[in-house]
PDB file of C-alpha atoms in Angstrom:
ATOM      1  CA  MET A   1       7.442  -4.093  -4.484  1.00 98.00           C
ATOM      2  CA  ILE A   2       4.785  -1.599  -5.721  1.00 98.00           C
ATOM      3  CA  ILE A   3       1.304  -2.310  -4.944  1.00 99.00           C
ATOM      4  CA  PRO A   4      -0.851  -0.872  -7.387  1.00 99.00           C
ATOM      5  CA  TYR A   5      -3.939   1.105  -6.841  1.00 98.00           C
ATOM      6  CA  ILE A   6      -7.314   0.571  -8.298  1.00 98.00           C
ATOM      7  CA  ASN A   7      -9.510   3.132  -8.431  1.00 97.00           C
ATOM      8  CA  LYS A   8     -12.556   1.549  -7.153  1.00 97.00           C
ATOM      9  CA  LYS A   9     -14.261   2.600  -3.946  1.00 95.00           C
ATOM     10  CA  LYS A  10     -16.484  -0.342  -3.081  1.00 95.00           C
ATOM     11  CA  ILE A  11     -15.333  -3.795  -4.007  1.00 98.00           C
ATOM     12  CA  ALA A  12     -16.504  -7.267  -3.139  1.00 98.00           C
ATOM     13  CA  VAL A  13     -14.200  -9.956  -2.545  1.00 98.00           C
ATOM     14  CA  THR A  14     -15.834 -12.013  -5.456  1.00 97.00           C
ATOM     15  CA  GLU A  15     -14.798  -9.086  -7.724  1.00 97.00           C
ATOM     16  CA  ILE A  16     -11.171  -9.277  -6.935  1.00 98.00           C
ATOM     17  CA  SER A  17     -10.181 -11.819  -9.754  1.00 98.00           C
ATOM     18  CA  ASP A  18     -11.847  -9.390 -12.649  1.00 98.00           C
ATOM     19  CA  LEU A  19     -10.355  -6.534 -11.091  1.00 98.00           C
ATOM     20  CA  LEU A  20      -6.722  -7.697 -11.045  1.00 99.00           C
ATOM     21  CA  ASP A  21      -7.040  -8.770 -14.647  1.00 98.00           C
ATOM     22  CA  ARG A  22      -8.370  -6.021 -15.821  1.00 98.00           C
ATOM     23  CA  ASN A  23      -5.469  -3.811 -14.339  1.00 98.00           C
ATOM     24  CA  GLU A  24      -2.953  -6.209 -15.452  1.00 98.00           C
ATOM     25  CA  ILE A  25      -1.576  -7.051 -12.249  1.00 98.00           C
ATOM     26  CA  ALA A  26       1.268  -9.272 -12.610  1.00 98.00           C
ATOM     27  CA  PRO A  27       1.717 -12.284 -10.074  1.00 99.00           C
ATOM     28  CA  GLN A  28       4.518 -12.263  -7.581  1.00 99.00           C
ATOM     29  CA  TYR A  29       6.198 -15.961  -6.744  1.00 99.00           C
ATOM     30  CA  ILE A  30       6.357 -17.467  -3.037  1.00 99.00           C
ATOM     31  CA  SER A  31       9.028 -19.536  -4.474  1.00 99.00           C
ATOM     32  CA  THR A  32      12.172 -19.448  -2.139  1.00 99.00           C
ATOM     33  CA  ALA A  33      12.740 -22.806  -0.101  1.00 98.00           C
ATOM     34  CA  ASN A  34      14.753 -21.774   2.626  1.00 98.00           C
ATOM     35  CA  TRP A  35      15.693 -25.301   3.960  1.00 98.00           C
ATOM     36  CA  PRO A  36      15.756 -27.413   0.864  1.00 98.00           C
ATOM     37  CA  ALA A  37      17.753 -30.034   2.586  1.00 98.00           C
ATOM     38  CA  GLU A  38      14.789 -30.865   5.118  1.00 98.00           C
ATOM     39  CA  PHE A  39      12.035 -29.551   3.146  1.00 98.00           C
ATOM     40  CA  PRO A  40      12.514 -29.418  -0.661  1.00 98.00           C
ATOM     41  CA  TYR A  41       9.274 -29.613  -1.742  1.00 98.00           C
ATOM     42  CA  THR A  42       8.313 -26.614  -3.804  1.00 98.00           C
ATOM     43  CA  PRO A  43       4.689 -26.041  -4.914  1.00 98.00           C
ATOM     44  CA  ASP A  44       3.674 -23.345  -7.236  1.00 99.00           C
ATOM     45  CA  VAL A  45       2.234 -20.676  -5.423  1.00 99.00           C
ATOM     46  CA  ARG A  46       1.831 -17.114  -6.752  1.00 99.00           C
ATOM     47  CA  PHE A  47      -0.462 -13.973  -5.352  1.00 99.00           C
ATOM     48  CA  ARG A  48      -1.321 -10.879  -6.844  1.00 99.00           C
ATOM     49  CA  ILE A  49      -2.075  -7.806  -4.930  1.00 99.00           C
ATOM     50  CA  ALA A  50      -3.282  -4.291  -5.008  1.00 99.00           C
ATOM     51  CA  HIS A  51      -5.144  -1.772  -3.010  1.00 99.00           C
ATOM     52  CA  ASN A  52      -8.039   0.961  -3.467  1.00 98.00           C
ATOM     53  CA  GLY A  53      -6.957   3.029  -0.588  1.00 98.00           C
ATOM     54  CA  SER A  54      -9.050   1.617   2.070  1.00 98.00           C
ATOM     55  CA  MET A  55      -8.597  -2.028   1.534  1.00 99.00           C
ATOM     56  CA  ILE A  56      -5.848  -4.481   0.205  1.00 99.00           C
ATOM     57  CA  LEU A  57      -7.094  -6.650  -2.500  1.00 99.00           C
ATOM     58  CA  LEU A  58      -4.988 -10.389  -2.339  1.00 99.00           C
ATOM     59  CA  GLU A  59      -5.324 -13.166  -4.452  1.00 99.00           C
ATOM     60  CA  TYR A  60      -3.270 -16.362  -3.891  1.00 99.00           C
ATOM     61  CA  THR A  61      -3.306 -19.127  -6.362  1.00 99.00           C
ATOM     62  CA  VAL A  62      -1.762 -22.758  -5.486  1.00 99.00           C
ATOM     63  CA  ALA A  63      -0.953 -25.940  -7.403  1.00 98.00           C
ATOM     64  CA  GLU A  64       0.397 -28.605  -4.895  1.00 98.00           C
ATOM     65  CA  ASP A  65      -0.038 -32.391  -4.254  1.00 97.00           C
ATOM     66  CA  TYR A  66      -2.238 -32.626  -1.052  1.00 97.00           C
ATOM     67  CA  ILE A  67      -4.533 -30.304   0.477  1.00 97.00           C
ATOM     68  CA  ARG A  68      -5.751 -30.019   4.347  1.00 98.00           C
ATOM     69  CA  ALA A  69      -8.450 -27.677   6.238  1.00 98.00           C
ATOM     70  CA  MET A  70      -8.944 -28.789   9.632  1.00 98.00           C
ATOM     71  CA  ALA A  71      -9.051 -25.534  11.616  1.00 98.00           C
ATOM     72  CA  LYS A  72     -12.738 -25.053  12.481  1.00 95.00           C
ATOM     73  CA  GLU A  73     -12.742 -21.761  12.850  1.00 97.00           C
ATOM     74  CA  ASP A  74     -10.888 -18.139  12.848  1.00 98.00           C
ATOM     75  CA  ASN A  75      -7.922 -17.680  14.526  1.00 99.00           C
ATOM     76  CA  GLY A  76      -7.156 -21.525  14.851  1.00 98.00           C
ATOM     77  CA  PRO A  77      -4.121 -23.391  13.868  1.00 98.00           C
ATOM     78  CA  VAL A  78      -4.649 -22.714   9.806  1.00 99.00           C
ATOM     79  CA  TRP A  79      -0.641 -22.957   9.594  1.00 98.00           C
ATOM     80  CA  GLU A  80      -0.953 -26.947   9.941  1.00 98.00           C
ATOM     81  CA  ASP A  81      -3.397 -26.822   6.734  1.00 98.00           C
ATOM     82  CA  SER A  82      -2.614 -25.835   3.151  1.00 98.00           C
ATOM     83  CA  CYS A  83      -1.969 -22.274   4.221  1.00 99.00           C
ATOM     84  CA  VAL A  84      -0.917 -18.895   2.558  1.00 99.00           C
ATOM     85  CA  GLU A  85       0.258 -15.964   4.591  1.00 99.00           C
ATOM     86  CA  MET A  86       0.895 -12.242   4.698  1.00 99.00           C
ATOM     87  CA  PHE A  87       3.182 -10.886   7.535  1.00 99.00           C
ATOM     88  CA  ILE A  88       3.547  -6.723   7.294  1.00 99.00           C
ATOM     89  CA  THR A  89       4.600  -3.910   9.186  1.00 99.00           C
ATOM     90  CA  PHE A  90       3.659  -0.676   9.171  1.00 98.00           C
ATOM     91  CA  ASP A  91       6.174   0.603  11.603  1.00 96.00           C
ATOM     92  CA  ASN A  92       8.896  -1.587  12.097  1.00 95.00           C
ATOM     93  CA  LEU A  93       7.960  -2.298  15.478  1.00 96.00           C
ATOM     94  CA  ASN A  94       4.954  -4.383  15.607  1.00 98.00           C
ATOM     95  CA  TYR A  95       3.890  -6.888  12.538  1.00 99.00           C
ATOM     96  CA  TYR A  96       0.513  -8.437  11.528  1.00 99.00           C
ATOM     97  CA  ASN A  97       0.472 -11.693  10.200  1.00 99.00           C
ATOM     98  CA  ILE A  98      -2.476 -12.413   8.161  1.00 99.00           C
ATOM     99  CA  GLU A  99      -2.871 -16.438   7.526  1.00 99.00           C
ATOM    100  CA  CYS A 100      -5.727 -18.116   5.594  1.00 99.00           C
ATOM    101  CA  ASN A 101      -6.056 -22.044   4.935  1.00 98.00           C
ATOM    102  CA  CYS A 102      -7.755 -23.205   1.738  1.00 98.00           C
ATOM    103  CA  CYS A 103     -11.152 -22.765   3.041  1.00 97.00           C
ATOM    104  CA  GLY A 104     -10.853 -19.242   4.076  1.00 98.00           C
ATOM    105  CA  LYS A 105     -10.459 -19.750   7.483  1.00 98.00           C
ATOM    106  CA  VAL A 106      -8.212 -16.664   8.685  1.00 99.00           C
ATOM    107  CA  LEU A 107      -5.725 -15.981  11.633  1.00 99.00           C
ATOM    108  CA  LEU A 108      -4.974 -12.591  12.568  1.00 99.00           C
ATOM    109  CA  ALA A 109      -2.690 -11.351  15.196  1.00 99.00           C
ATOM    110  CA  CYS A 110       0.002  -8.397  15.910  1.00 99.00           C
ATOM    111  CA  GLY A 111       2.804  -8.082  17.978  1.00 99.00           C
ATOM    112  CA  PRO A 112       6.726  -7.511  18.174  1.00 98.00           C
ATOM    113  CA  ASP A 113       7.873 -11.116  17.436  1.00 98.00           C
ATOM    114  CA  ARG A 114       6.720 -14.936  17.537  1.00 96.00           C
ATOM    115  CA  ASN A 115       6.036 -15.064  21.664  1.00 96.00           C
ATOM    116  CA  ASN A 116       4.302 -11.772  21.797  1.00 97.00           C
ATOM    117  CA  ARG A 117       1.349 -12.161  19.801  1.00 98.00           C
ATOM    118  CA  THR A 118      -1.862 -10.216  20.283  1.00 99.00           C
ATOM    119  CA  TYR A 119      -4.837 -12.177  18.506  1.00 98.00           C
ATOM    120  CA  SER A 120      -7.682 -10.363  16.864  1.00 98.00           C
ATOM    121  CA  THR A 121     -11.044 -10.229  18.151  1.00 98.00           C
ATOM    122  CA  PRO A 122     -13.388 -12.363  16.374  1.00 98.00           C
ATOM    123  CA  GLU A 123     -15.580  -9.359  14.991  1.00 98.00           C
ATOM    124  CA  CYS A 124     -11.936  -7.620  13.791  1.00 99.00           C
ATOM    125  CA  VAL A 125     -10.796 -10.918  11.839  1.00 99.00           C
ATOM    126  CA  GLY A 126     -14.495 -11.576  10.399  1.00 98.00           C
ATOM    127  CA  ALA A 127     -14.048  -8.056   8.758  1.00 99.00           C
ATOM    128  CA  ILE A 128     -11.886  -9.869   6.334  1.00 99.00           C
ATOM    129  CA  SER A 129     -13.819 -10.682   3.282  1.00 99.00           C
ATOM    130  CA  ARG A 130     -12.810 -14.149   1.638  1.00 98.00           C
ATOM    131  CA  ALA A 131     -13.759 -16.087  -1.254  1.00 98.00           C
ATOM    132  CA  THR A 132     -12.221 -19.607  -2.114  1.00 98.00           C
ATOM    133  CA  SER A 133     -12.423 -22.146  -4.783  1.00 97.00           C
ATOM    134  CA  ILE A 134     -12.605 -24.875  -2.286  1.00 95.00           C
ATOM    135  CA  THR A 135     -16.076 -25.552  -1.147  1.00 87.00           C
ATOM    136  CA  ASP A 136     -15.722 -27.973   1.796  1.00 88.00           C
ATOM    137  CA  THR A 137     -15.382 -26.452   4.981  1.00 87.00           C
ATOM    138  CA  GLN A 138     -13.200 -28.956   7.002  1.00 92.00           C
ATOM    139  CA  PHE A 139     -11.305 -32.114   5.710  1.00 94.00           C
ATOM    140  CA  ASP A 140      -8.071 -34.082   6.666  1.00 95.00           C
ATOM    141  CA  SER A 141      -4.968 -34.376   3.849  1.00 94.00           C
ATOM    142  CA  CYS A 142      -6.316 -35.264   0.569  1.00 92.00           C
ATOM    143  CA  LYS A 143      -5.444 -35.353  -2.954  1.00 90.00           C
ATOM    144  CA  ALA A 144      -5.373 -31.603  -4.385  1.00 91.00           C
ATOM    145  CA  PRO A 145      -7.272 -30.230  -7.384  1.00 90.00           C
ATOM    146  CA  ASP A 146      -5.149 -28.984 -10.135  1.00 93.00           C
ATOM    147  CA  LYS A 147      -5.071 -25.612  -8.348  1.00 97.00           C
ATOM    148  CA  TRP A 148      -6.820 -23.721  -5.709  1.00 98.00           C
ATOM    149  CA  CYS A 149      -7.514 -20.177  -5.434  1.00 98.00           C
ATOM    150  CA  VAL A 150      -8.238 -18.236  -2.087  1.00 99.00           C
ATOM    151  CA  ARG A 151      -9.395 -13.981  -2.343  1.00 99.00           C
ATOM    152  CA  LEU A 152      -9.120 -11.888   0.294  1.00 99.00           C
ATOM    153  CA  ALA A 153     -10.260  -8.473   0.605  1.00 99.00           C
ATOM    154  CA  ILE A 154      -8.457  -6.985   4.025  1.00 99.00           C
ATOM    155  CA  PRO A 155      -9.810  -3.552   5.196  1.00 99.00           C
ATOM    156  CA  VAL A 156      -7.639  -1.337   6.651  1.00 99.00           C
ATOM    157  CA  VAL A 157      -9.832  -1.367  10.021  1.00 98.00           C
ATOM    158  CA  ILE A 158      -8.239  -4.605  10.519  1.00 99.00           C
ATOM    159  CA  PHE A 159      -5.096  -3.351  11.483  1.00 99.00           C
ATOM    160  CA  PHE A 160      -5.901  -2.729  14.969  1.00 98.00           C
ATOM    161  CA  ALA A 161      -2.439  -1.637  16.691  1.00 97.00           C
ATOM    162  CA  ASP A 162      -2.092   1.164  14.163  1.00 97.00           C
ATOM    163  CA  ASN A 163      -4.590   4.056  13.029  1.00 94.00           C
ATOM    164  CA  ILE A 164      -4.421   3.790   9.390  1.00 97.00           C
ATOM    165  CA  LYS A 165      -6.914   5.595   7.254  1.00 95.00           C
ATOM    166  CA  ASN A 166      -5.665   5.329   3.938  1.00 98.00           C
ATOM    167  CA  LEU A 167      -2.784   3.251   2.257  1.00 99.00           C
ATOM    168  CA  HIS A 168      -1.814   5.697  -0.535  1.00 97.00           C
ATOM    169  CA  GLY A 169       1.666   6.307  -0.686  1.00 97.00           C
ATOM    170  CA  MET A 170       2.395   4.397   2.556  1.00 98.00           C
ATOM    171  CA  LYS A 171       5.484   2.041   2.896  1.00 98.00           C
ATOM    172  CA  ALA A 172       5.633  -1.082   4.692  1.00 99.00           C
ATOM    173  CA  ARG A 173       7.660  -4.413   5.036  1.00 99.00           C
ATOM    174  CA  ALA A 174       6.109  -7.645   4.332  1.00 99.00           C
ATOM    175  CA  ASN A 175       7.012 -11.014   3.468  1.00 99.00           C
ATOM    176  CA  PHE A 176       4.476 -13.840   1.845  1.00 99.00           C
ATOM    177  CA  TYR A 177       4.438 -17.435   2.796  1.00 99.00           C
ATOM    178  CA  LYS A 178       3.105 -20.609   1.987  1.00 99.00           C
ATOM    179  CA  CYS A 179       3.253 -23.697   4.319  1.00 99.00           C
ATOM    180  CA  GLY A 180       1.470 -26.894   5.311  1.00 97.00           C
ATOM    181  CA  ASP A 181       2.718 -28.239   8.664  1.00 98.00           C
ATOM    182  CA  LYS A 182       1.056 -31.204   9.015  1.00 98.00           C
ATOM    183  CA  LEU A 183       0.536 -32.205   5.357  1.00 98.00           C
ATOM    184  CA  PRO A 184       2.061 -35.355   4.033  1.00 98.00           C
ATOM    185  CA  VAL A 185       4.746 -33.182   2.561  1.00 97.00           C
ATOM    186  CA  PRO A 186       5.596 -30.260   4.806  1.00 98.00           C
ATOM    187  CA  HIS A 187       6.796 -27.331   3.100  1.00 98.00           C
ATOM    188  CA  PHE A 188       7.862 -23.944   4.647  1.00 99.00           C
ATOM    189  CA  LEU A 189       7.889 -21.215   1.263  1.00 99.00           C
ATOM    190  CA  SER A 190       8.654 -17.515   1.119  1.00 99.00           C
ATOM    191  CA  TRP A 191       8.513 -14.421  -1.554  1.00 99.00           C
ATOM    192  CA  LYS A 192      11.763 -13.093   0.228  1.00 99.00           C
ATOM    193  CA  PRO A 193      14.486 -15.371   1.074  1.00 99.00           C
ATOM    194  CA  ILE A 194      15.039 -16.373   5.075  1.00 99.00           C
ATOM    195  CA  ASN A 195      18.614 -16.844   6.415  1.00 98.00           C
ATOM    196  CA  VAL A 196      18.166 -19.104   9.241  1.00 98.00           C
ATOM    197  CA  PRO A 197      18.927 -22.687   9.988  1.00 98.00           C
ATOM    198  CA  ALA A 198      15.281 -23.835  10.761  1.00 97.00           C
ATOM    199  CA  PRO A 199      11.897 -22.962   9.807  1.00 98.00           C
ATOM    200  CA  ASP A 200      10.765 -19.545  10.949  1.00 98.00           C
ATOM    201  CA  PHE A 201       8.330 -16.806   9.167  1.00 99.00           C
ATOM    202  CA  HIS A 202       8.407 -14.528  12.152  1.00 99.00           C
ATOM    203  CA  LEU A 203      11.788 -12.622  11.508  1.00 98.00           C
ATOM    204  CA  PRO A 204      10.386  -9.264  10.009  1.00 98.00           C
ATOM    205  CA  HIS A 205      14.206  -8.360   9.358  1.00 97.00           C
ATOM    206  CA  PHE A 206      13.854 -10.627   6.536  1.00 99.00           C
ATOM    207  CA  PHE A 207      10.916  -8.545   5.240  1.00 99.00           C
ATOM    208  CA  GLY A 208      11.106  -6.728   1.673  1.00 99.00           C
ATOM    209  CA  GLU A 209       9.993  -3.091   1.015  1.00 99.00           C
ATOM    210  CA  VAL A 210       6.404  -2.790  -0.537  1.00 99.00           C
ATOM    211  CA  VAL A 211       4.948   0.840  -1.235  1.00 99.00           C
ATOM    212  CA  PHE A 212       1.468   1.090  -1.861  1.00 99.00           C
ATOM    213  CA  GLU A 213       0.776   3.186  -4.797  1.00 98.00           C
TER     214      GLU A 213
END
C-alpha cells in the first residue's frame, strides 16, 4: 500500500476528513474474518490514511451492531472495547501497536512480540491527537449508531524506539485491525490475512508492506 503525501505542514485532527476528501484518498477495508468458525461476525470497517512527512493522518469508520468504551484512560484495555488498531514496524525487529477505542482512548506500546511490550509514557501517547464522533467518555455495551468515526493525528515523535525525522520515502510493514473482545458479539478482523488457528494480532510476519510517498 502506498500511503499518500499531503503537502500541508500544520494539520489539526479536526481537518483530517476534509483533507482526505479533497485529496481523494480511497478507503482500505478491514474485512478479513480470519477465524470464521468461531468469530464470523464482520462489521463494516474501513480506514483512510495519508501523511505530511511529520505526521500520519488516520481515519477509521465503523458500522457495527454494538459499541463499548469502558477503558478509563490511555494505555488501558481498549482492545476489550470497540477498538481499531494499527500495528507497524519500521525495522522488522520491533513493532508498535496503536490501539484506539471508539471514545478516543489510545494504547501505545512497542516491542518484538506479544509478551515483550514497552508501554509509552503518558506524555508520549498523549501526543496523538484524536477526534471521535462518540461524545460519551465511558459506557458498557449498547446499541451502536449507524456508524462511528475516529480520526488520529500521529506525530513521528511517538515512535519512541526509533529516530524518525521524516516519513518521506520510508518503507514499513503494517496491519490494521478491528476487535471488541468484550462486546456482545466478539470479533477479530484484519486488513491483511492472519493464518494461525486462534485470534492473535501480534504476528508481524503477517504484516503487509506500506510505503510512505
